[in-house]
PDB file of C-alpha atoms in Angstrom:
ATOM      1  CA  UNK N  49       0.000   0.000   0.000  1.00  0.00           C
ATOM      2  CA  UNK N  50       0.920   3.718  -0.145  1.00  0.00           C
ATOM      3  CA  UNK N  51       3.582   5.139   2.718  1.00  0.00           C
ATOM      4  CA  UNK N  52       3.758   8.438   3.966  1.00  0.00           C
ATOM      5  CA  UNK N  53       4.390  11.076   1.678  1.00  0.00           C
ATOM      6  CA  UNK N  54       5.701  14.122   2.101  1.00  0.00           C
ATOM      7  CA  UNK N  55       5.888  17.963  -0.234  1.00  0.00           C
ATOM      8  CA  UNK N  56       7.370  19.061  -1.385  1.00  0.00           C
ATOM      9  CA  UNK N  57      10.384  17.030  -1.574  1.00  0.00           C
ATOM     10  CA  UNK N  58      12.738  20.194  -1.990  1.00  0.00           C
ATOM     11  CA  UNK N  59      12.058  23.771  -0.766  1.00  0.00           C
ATOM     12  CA  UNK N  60      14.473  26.768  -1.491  1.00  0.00           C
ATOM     13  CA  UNK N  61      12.979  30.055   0.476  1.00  0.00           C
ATOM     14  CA  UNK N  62      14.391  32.908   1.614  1.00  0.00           C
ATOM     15  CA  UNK N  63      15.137  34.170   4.824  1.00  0.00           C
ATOM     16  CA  UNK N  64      12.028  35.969   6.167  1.00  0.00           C
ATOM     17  CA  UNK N  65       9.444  34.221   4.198  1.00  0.00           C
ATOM     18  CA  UNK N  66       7.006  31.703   6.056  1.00  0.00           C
ATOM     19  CA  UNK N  67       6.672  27.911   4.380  1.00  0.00           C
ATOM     20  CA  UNK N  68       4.158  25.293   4.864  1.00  0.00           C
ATOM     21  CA  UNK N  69       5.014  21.822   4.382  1.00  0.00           C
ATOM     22  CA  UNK N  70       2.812  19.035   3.951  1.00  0.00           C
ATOM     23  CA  UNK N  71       2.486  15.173   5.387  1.00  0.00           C
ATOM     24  CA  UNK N  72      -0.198  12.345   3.963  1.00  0.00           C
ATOM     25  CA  UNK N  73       0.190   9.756   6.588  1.00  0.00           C
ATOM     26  CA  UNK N  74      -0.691   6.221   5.932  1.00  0.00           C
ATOM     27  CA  UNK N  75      -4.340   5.633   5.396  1.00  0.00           C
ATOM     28  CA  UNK N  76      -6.200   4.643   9.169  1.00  0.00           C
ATOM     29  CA  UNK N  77      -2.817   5.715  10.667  1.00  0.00           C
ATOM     30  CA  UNK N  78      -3.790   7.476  14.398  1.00  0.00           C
ATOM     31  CA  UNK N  79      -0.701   9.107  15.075  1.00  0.00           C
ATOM     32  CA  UNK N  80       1.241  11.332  13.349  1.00  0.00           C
ATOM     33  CA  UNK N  81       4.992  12.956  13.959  1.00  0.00           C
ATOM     34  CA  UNK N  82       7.052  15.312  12.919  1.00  0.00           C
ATOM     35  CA  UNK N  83      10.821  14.991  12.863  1.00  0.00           C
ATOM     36  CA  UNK N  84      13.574  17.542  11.879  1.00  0.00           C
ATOM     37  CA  UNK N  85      17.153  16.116  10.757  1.00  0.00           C
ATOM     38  CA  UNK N  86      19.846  18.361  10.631  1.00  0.00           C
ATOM     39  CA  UNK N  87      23.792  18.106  10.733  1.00  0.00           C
ATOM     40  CA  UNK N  88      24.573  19.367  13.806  1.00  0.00           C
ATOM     41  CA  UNK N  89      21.389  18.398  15.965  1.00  0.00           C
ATOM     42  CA  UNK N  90      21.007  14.553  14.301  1.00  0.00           C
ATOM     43  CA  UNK N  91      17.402  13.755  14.558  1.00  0.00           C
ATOM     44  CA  UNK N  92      14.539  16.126  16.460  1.00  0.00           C
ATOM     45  CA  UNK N  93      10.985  15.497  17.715  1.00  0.00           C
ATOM     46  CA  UNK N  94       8.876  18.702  16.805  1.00  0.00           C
ATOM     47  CA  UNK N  95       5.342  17.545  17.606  1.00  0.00           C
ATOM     48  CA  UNK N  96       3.316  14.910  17.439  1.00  0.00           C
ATOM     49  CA  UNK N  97      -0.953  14.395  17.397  1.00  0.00           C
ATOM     50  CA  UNK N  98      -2.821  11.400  18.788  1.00  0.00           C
ATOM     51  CA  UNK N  99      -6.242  11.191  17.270  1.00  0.00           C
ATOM     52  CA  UNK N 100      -8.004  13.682  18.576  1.00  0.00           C
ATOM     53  CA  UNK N 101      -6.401  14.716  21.789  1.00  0.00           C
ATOM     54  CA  UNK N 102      -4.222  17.764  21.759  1.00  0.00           C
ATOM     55  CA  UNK N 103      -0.795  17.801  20.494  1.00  0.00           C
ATOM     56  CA  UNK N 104       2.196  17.625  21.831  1.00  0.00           C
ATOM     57  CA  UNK N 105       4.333  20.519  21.011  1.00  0.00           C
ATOM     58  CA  UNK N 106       6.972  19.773  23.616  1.00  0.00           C
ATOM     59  CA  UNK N 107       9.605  19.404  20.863  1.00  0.00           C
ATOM     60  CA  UNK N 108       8.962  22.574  18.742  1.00  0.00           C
ATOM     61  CA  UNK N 109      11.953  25.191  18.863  1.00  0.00           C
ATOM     62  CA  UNK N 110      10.603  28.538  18.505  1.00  0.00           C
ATOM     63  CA  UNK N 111       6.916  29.664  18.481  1.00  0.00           C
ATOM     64  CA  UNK N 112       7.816  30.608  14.582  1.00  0.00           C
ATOM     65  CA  UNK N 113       7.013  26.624  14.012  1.00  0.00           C
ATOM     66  CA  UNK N 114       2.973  25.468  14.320  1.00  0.00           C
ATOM     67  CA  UNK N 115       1.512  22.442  12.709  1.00  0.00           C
ATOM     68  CA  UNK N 116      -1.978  21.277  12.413  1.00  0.00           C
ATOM     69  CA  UNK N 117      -3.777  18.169  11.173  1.00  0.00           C
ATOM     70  CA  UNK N 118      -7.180  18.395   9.410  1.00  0.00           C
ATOM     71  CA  UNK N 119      -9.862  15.499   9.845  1.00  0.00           C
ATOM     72  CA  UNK N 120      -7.654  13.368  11.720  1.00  0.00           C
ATOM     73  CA  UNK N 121      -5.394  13.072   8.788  1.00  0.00           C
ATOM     74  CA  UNK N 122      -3.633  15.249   6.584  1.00  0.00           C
ATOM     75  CA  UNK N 123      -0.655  17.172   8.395  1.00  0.00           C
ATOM     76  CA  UNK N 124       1.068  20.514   7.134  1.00  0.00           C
ATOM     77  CA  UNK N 125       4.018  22.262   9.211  1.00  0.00           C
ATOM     78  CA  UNK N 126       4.039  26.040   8.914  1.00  0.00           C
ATOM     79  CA  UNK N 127       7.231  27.568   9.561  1.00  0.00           C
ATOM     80  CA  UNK N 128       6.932  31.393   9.740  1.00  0.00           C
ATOM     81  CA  UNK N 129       9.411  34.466   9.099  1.00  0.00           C
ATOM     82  CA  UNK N 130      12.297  31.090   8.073  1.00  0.00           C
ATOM     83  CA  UNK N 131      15.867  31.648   9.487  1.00  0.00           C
ATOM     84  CA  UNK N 132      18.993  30.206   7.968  1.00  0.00           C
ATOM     85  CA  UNK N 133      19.116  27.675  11.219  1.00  0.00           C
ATOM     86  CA  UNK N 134      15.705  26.505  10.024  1.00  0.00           C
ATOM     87  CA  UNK N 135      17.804  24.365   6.914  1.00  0.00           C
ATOM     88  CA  UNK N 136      16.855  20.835   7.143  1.00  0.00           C
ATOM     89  CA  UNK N 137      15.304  17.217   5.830  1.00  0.00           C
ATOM     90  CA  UNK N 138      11.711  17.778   7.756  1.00  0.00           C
ATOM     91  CA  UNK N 139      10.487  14.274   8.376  1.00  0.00           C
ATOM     92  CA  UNK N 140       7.234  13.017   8.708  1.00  0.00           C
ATOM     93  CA  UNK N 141       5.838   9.863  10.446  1.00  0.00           C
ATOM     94  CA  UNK N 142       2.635   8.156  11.280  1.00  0.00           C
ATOM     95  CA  UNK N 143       1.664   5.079  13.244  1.00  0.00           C
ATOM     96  CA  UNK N 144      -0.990   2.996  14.041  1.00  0.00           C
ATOM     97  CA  UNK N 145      -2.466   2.859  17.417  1.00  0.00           C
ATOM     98  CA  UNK N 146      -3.592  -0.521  18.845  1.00  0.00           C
ATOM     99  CA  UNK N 147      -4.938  -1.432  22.197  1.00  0.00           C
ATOM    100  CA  UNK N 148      -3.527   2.202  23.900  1.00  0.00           C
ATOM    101  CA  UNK N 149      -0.002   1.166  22.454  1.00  0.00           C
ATOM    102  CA  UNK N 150       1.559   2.902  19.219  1.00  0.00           C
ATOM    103  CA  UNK N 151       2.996   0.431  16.965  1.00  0.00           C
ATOM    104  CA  UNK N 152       5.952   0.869  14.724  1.00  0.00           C
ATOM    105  CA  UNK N 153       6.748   4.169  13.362  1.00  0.00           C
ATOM    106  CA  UNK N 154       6.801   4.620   9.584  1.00  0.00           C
ATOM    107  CA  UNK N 155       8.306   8.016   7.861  1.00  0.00           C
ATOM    108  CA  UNK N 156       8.076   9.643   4.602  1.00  0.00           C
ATOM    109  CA  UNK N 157      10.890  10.648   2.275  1.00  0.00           C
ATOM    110  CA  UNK N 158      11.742  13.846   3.856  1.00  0.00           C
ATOM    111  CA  UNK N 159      11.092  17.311   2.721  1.00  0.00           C
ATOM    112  CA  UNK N 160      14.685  19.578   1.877  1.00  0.00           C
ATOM    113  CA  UNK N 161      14.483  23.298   3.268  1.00  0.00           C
ATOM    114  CA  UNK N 162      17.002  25.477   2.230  1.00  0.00           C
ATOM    115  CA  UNK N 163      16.835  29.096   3.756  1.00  0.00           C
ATOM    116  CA  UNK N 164      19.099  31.515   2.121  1.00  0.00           C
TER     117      UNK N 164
ATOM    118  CA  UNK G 132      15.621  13.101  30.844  1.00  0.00           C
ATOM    119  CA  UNK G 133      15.654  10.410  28.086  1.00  0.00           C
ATOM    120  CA  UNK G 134      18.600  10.099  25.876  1.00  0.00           C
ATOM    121  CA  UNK G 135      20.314   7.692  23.707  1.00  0.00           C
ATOM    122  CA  UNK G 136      23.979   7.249  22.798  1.00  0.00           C
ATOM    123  CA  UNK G 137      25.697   5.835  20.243  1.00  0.00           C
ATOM    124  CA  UNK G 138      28.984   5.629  18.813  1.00  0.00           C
ATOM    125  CA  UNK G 139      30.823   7.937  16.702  1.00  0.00           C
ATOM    126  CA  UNK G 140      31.380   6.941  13.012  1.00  0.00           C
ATOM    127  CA  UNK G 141      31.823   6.977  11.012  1.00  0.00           C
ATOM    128  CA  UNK G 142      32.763   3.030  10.606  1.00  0.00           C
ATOM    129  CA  UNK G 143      34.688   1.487   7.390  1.00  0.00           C
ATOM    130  CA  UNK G 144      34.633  -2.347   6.933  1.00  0.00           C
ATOM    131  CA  UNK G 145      35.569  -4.803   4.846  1.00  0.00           C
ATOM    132  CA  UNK G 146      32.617  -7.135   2.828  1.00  0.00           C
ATOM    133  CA  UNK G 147      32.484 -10.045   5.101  1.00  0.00           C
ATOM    134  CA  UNK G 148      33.876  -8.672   8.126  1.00  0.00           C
ATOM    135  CA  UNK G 149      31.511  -8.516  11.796  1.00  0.00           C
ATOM    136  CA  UNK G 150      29.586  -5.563  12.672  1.00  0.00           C
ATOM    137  CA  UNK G 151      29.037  -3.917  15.899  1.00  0.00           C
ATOM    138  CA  UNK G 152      27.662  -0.712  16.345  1.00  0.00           C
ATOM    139  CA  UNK G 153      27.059   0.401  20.260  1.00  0.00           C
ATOM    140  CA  UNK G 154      23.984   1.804  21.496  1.00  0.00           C
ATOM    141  CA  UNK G 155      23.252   2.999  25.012  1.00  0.00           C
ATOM    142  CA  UNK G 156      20.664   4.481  26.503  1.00  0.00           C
ATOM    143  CA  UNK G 157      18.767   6.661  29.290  1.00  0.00           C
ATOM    144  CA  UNK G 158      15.100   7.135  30.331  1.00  0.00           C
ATOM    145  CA  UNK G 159      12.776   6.477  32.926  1.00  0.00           C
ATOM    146  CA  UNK G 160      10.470   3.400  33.298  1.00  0.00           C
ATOM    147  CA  UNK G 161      10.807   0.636  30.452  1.00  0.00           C
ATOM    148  CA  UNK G 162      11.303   2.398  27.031  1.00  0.00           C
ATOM    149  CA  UNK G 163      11.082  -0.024  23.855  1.00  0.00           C
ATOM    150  CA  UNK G 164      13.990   0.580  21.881  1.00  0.00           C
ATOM    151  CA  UNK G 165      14.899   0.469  17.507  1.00  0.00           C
ATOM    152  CA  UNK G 166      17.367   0.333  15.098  1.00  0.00           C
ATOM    153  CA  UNK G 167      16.280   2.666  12.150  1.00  0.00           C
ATOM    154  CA  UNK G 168      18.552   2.724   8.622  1.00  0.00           C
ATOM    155  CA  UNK G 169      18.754   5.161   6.028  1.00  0.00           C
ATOM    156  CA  UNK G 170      20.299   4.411   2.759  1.00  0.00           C
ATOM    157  CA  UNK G 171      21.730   6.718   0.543  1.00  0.00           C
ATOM    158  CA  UNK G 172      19.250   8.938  -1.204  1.00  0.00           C
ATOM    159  CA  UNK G 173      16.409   7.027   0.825  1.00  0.00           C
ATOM    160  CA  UNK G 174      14.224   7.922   4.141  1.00  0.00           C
ATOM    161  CA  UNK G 175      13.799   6.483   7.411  1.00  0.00           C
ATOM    162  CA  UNK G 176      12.996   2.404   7.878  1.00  0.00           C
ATOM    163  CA  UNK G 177      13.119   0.287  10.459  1.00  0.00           C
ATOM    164  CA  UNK G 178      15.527  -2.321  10.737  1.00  0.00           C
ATOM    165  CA  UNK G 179      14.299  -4.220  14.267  1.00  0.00           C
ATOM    166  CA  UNK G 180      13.175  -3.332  17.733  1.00  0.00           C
ATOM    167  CA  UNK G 181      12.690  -5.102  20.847  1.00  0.00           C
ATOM    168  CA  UNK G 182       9.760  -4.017  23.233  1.00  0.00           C
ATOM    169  CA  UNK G 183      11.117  -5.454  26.649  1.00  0.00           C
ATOM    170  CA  UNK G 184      14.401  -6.595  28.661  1.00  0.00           C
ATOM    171  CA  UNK G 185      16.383  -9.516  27.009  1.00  0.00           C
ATOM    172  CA  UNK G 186      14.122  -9.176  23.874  1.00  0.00           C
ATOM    173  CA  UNK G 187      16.241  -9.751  20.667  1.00  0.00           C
ATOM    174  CA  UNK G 188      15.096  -8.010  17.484  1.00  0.00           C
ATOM    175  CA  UNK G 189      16.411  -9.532  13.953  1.00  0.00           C
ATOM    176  CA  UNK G 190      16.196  -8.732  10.362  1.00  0.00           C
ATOM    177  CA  UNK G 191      18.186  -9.023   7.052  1.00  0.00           C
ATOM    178  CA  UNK G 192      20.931 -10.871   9.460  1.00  0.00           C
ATOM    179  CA  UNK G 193      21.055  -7.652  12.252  1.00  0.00           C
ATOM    180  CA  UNK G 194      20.057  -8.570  15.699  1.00  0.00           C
ATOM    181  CA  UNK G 195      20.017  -6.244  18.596  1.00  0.00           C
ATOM    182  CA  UNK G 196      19.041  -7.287  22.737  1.00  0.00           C
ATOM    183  CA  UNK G 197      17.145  -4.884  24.587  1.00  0.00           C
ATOM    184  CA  UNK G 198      20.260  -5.561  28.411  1.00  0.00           C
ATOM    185  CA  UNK G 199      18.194  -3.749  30.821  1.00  0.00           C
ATOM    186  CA  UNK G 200      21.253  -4.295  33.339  1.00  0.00           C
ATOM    187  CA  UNK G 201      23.254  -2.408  31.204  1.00  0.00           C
ATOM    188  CA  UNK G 202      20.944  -0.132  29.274  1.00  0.00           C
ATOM    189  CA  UNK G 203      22.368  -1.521  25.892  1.00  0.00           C
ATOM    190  CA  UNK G 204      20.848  -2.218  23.028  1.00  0.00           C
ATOM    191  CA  UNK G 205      24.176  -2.804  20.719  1.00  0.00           C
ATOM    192  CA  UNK G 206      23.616  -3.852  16.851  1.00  0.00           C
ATOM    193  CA  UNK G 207      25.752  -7.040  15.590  1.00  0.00           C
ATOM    194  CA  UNK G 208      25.851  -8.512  12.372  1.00  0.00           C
ATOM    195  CA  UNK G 209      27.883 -11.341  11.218  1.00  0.00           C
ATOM    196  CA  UNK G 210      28.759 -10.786   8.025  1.00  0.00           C
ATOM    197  CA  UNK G 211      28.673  -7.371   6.208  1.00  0.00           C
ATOM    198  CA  UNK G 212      27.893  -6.718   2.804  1.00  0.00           C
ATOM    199  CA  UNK G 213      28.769  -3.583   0.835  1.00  0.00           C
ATOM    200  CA  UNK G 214      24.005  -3.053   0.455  1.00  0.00           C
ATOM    201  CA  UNK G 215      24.310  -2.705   4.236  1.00  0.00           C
ATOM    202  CA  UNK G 216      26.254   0.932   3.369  1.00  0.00           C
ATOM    203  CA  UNK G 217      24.067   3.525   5.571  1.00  0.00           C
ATOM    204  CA  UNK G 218      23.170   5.409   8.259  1.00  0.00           C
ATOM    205  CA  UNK G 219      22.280   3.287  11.273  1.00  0.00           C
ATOM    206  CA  UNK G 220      19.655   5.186  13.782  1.00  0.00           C
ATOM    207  CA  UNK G 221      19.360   3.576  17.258  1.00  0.00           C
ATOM    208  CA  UNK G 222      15.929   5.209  19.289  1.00  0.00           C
ATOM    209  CA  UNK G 223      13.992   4.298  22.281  1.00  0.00           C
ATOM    210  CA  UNK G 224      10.591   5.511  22.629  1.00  0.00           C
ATOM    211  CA  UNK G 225       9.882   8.413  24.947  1.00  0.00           C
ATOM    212  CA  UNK G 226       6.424   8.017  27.018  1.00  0.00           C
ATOM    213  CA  UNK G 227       6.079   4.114  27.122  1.00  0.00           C
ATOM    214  CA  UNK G 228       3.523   2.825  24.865  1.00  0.00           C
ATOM    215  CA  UNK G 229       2.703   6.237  23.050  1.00  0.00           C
ATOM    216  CA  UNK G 230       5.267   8.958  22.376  1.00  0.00           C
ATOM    217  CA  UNK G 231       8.092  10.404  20.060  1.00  0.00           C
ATOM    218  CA  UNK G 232      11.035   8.701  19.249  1.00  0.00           C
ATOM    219  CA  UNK G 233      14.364   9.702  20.836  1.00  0.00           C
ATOM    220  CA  UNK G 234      16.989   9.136  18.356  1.00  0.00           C
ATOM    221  CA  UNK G 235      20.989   8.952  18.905  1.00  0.00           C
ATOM    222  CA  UNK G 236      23.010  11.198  16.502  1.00  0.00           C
ATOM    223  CA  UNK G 237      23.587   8.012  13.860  1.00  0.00           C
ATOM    224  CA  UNK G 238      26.310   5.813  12.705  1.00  0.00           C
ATOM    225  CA  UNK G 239      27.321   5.946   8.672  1.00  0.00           C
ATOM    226  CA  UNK G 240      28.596   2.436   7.643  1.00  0.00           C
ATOM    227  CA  UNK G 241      30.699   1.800   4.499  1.00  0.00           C
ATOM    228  CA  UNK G 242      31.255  -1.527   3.710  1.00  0.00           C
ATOM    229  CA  UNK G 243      33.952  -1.827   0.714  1.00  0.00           C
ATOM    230  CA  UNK G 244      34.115  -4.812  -1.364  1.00  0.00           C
TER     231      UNK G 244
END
């Protein structure tokens, strides 16, 4: 079946303009993640939704970041007023719920952001 | 607060030769814990996972055990190949049952023929 996708795969912006990027998470999937991946921080939790209870946003580095998710599935990431620091592969991932537990997390190809 | 650690690459081996790549770990209560691998040019997967103490997760000839006594969770494999050339993720997952990953900072294999 289809995986997570992710767009757009590359994004070239400059500094001071706001993106939004956007995550289809695999069909019935109940949670839903996002991940940043940069060179010098590795691999980042931003925020992640659980059906319909409220987010968690713990992970999200500045209050220039926000991220929704529409009808319990389609994600998009909004990054406003971009800074150069905010260059990286923005990952997606979503998950299946059973029983209270989350099952294995499965992630999308990455969108690119360059901010020059 | 929850971390993971894992060693520094990055790691150059022979085709044929063993593999170990360490993985230790912090956090509170009983974490499950994963191996994630990223090819060149490709996204996230999972490679295995193990869900409590003394578990062992295998796949494509990895295998990983979840030592509670010493908060380890070290990948092995017997015999590289030059297709096992990638990044090597090892996570546990913050919150117990439902939660974000927390991923070390990754291990890039290259396996030379």
């Amino acid at each position: 079946g289809a995986g997570v996708s992710q767009s757009p795969s590359n994004k070239v912006t400059e500094k001071g303009k706001d993106v939004e990027l956007r995550c289809d998470p695999i069909s019935g999937h109940t949670a839903l993640y996002w991940y940043r991946q940069s060179l010098g921080q590795g691999l980042e939790f931003l925020i992640y939704f659980q059906g319909n209870s409220a987010p968690d946003k713990s992970g999200l580095p500045s209050d220039r970041f926000s991220a929704e998710r529409t009808g319990g599935s389609v994600s998009t990431l909004t990054i406003q007023r971009t800074q150069q620091e905010d260059s990286a592969v923005y990952l997606c991932a979503s998950s299946p719920t059973w029983a209270g537990h989350q099952e294995t997390q499965y992630f999308g190809p990455g969108t690119r952001l360059l901010v020059l | 607060g929850n971390s993971v650690t894992q060693m520094e690459g990055p790691v150059t081996l022979s085709e044929e030769a063993f593999l170990t790549i360490n993985c230790t770990y912090t956090a509170t209560g009983y974490p499950s814990l994963f191996w994630y691998v990223q090819y060149p040019g490709e996204g996230l997967q999972l490679l295995l996972k193990a869900t409590k103490a003394d578990d062992k997760g295998s796949n494509k000839g990895f295998e990983a055990t979840y030592r509670k006594e010493t908060t380890s969770f070290h990948l092995e494999k017997g015999s590289v190949q030059v297709s096992d050339s990638a990044v090597y993720f090892c996570a546990l997952l913050h919150g117990g049952s439902q939660g974000n990953l927390i991923f070390g900072k990754g291990t890039k294999l290259s396996v030379k023929p």
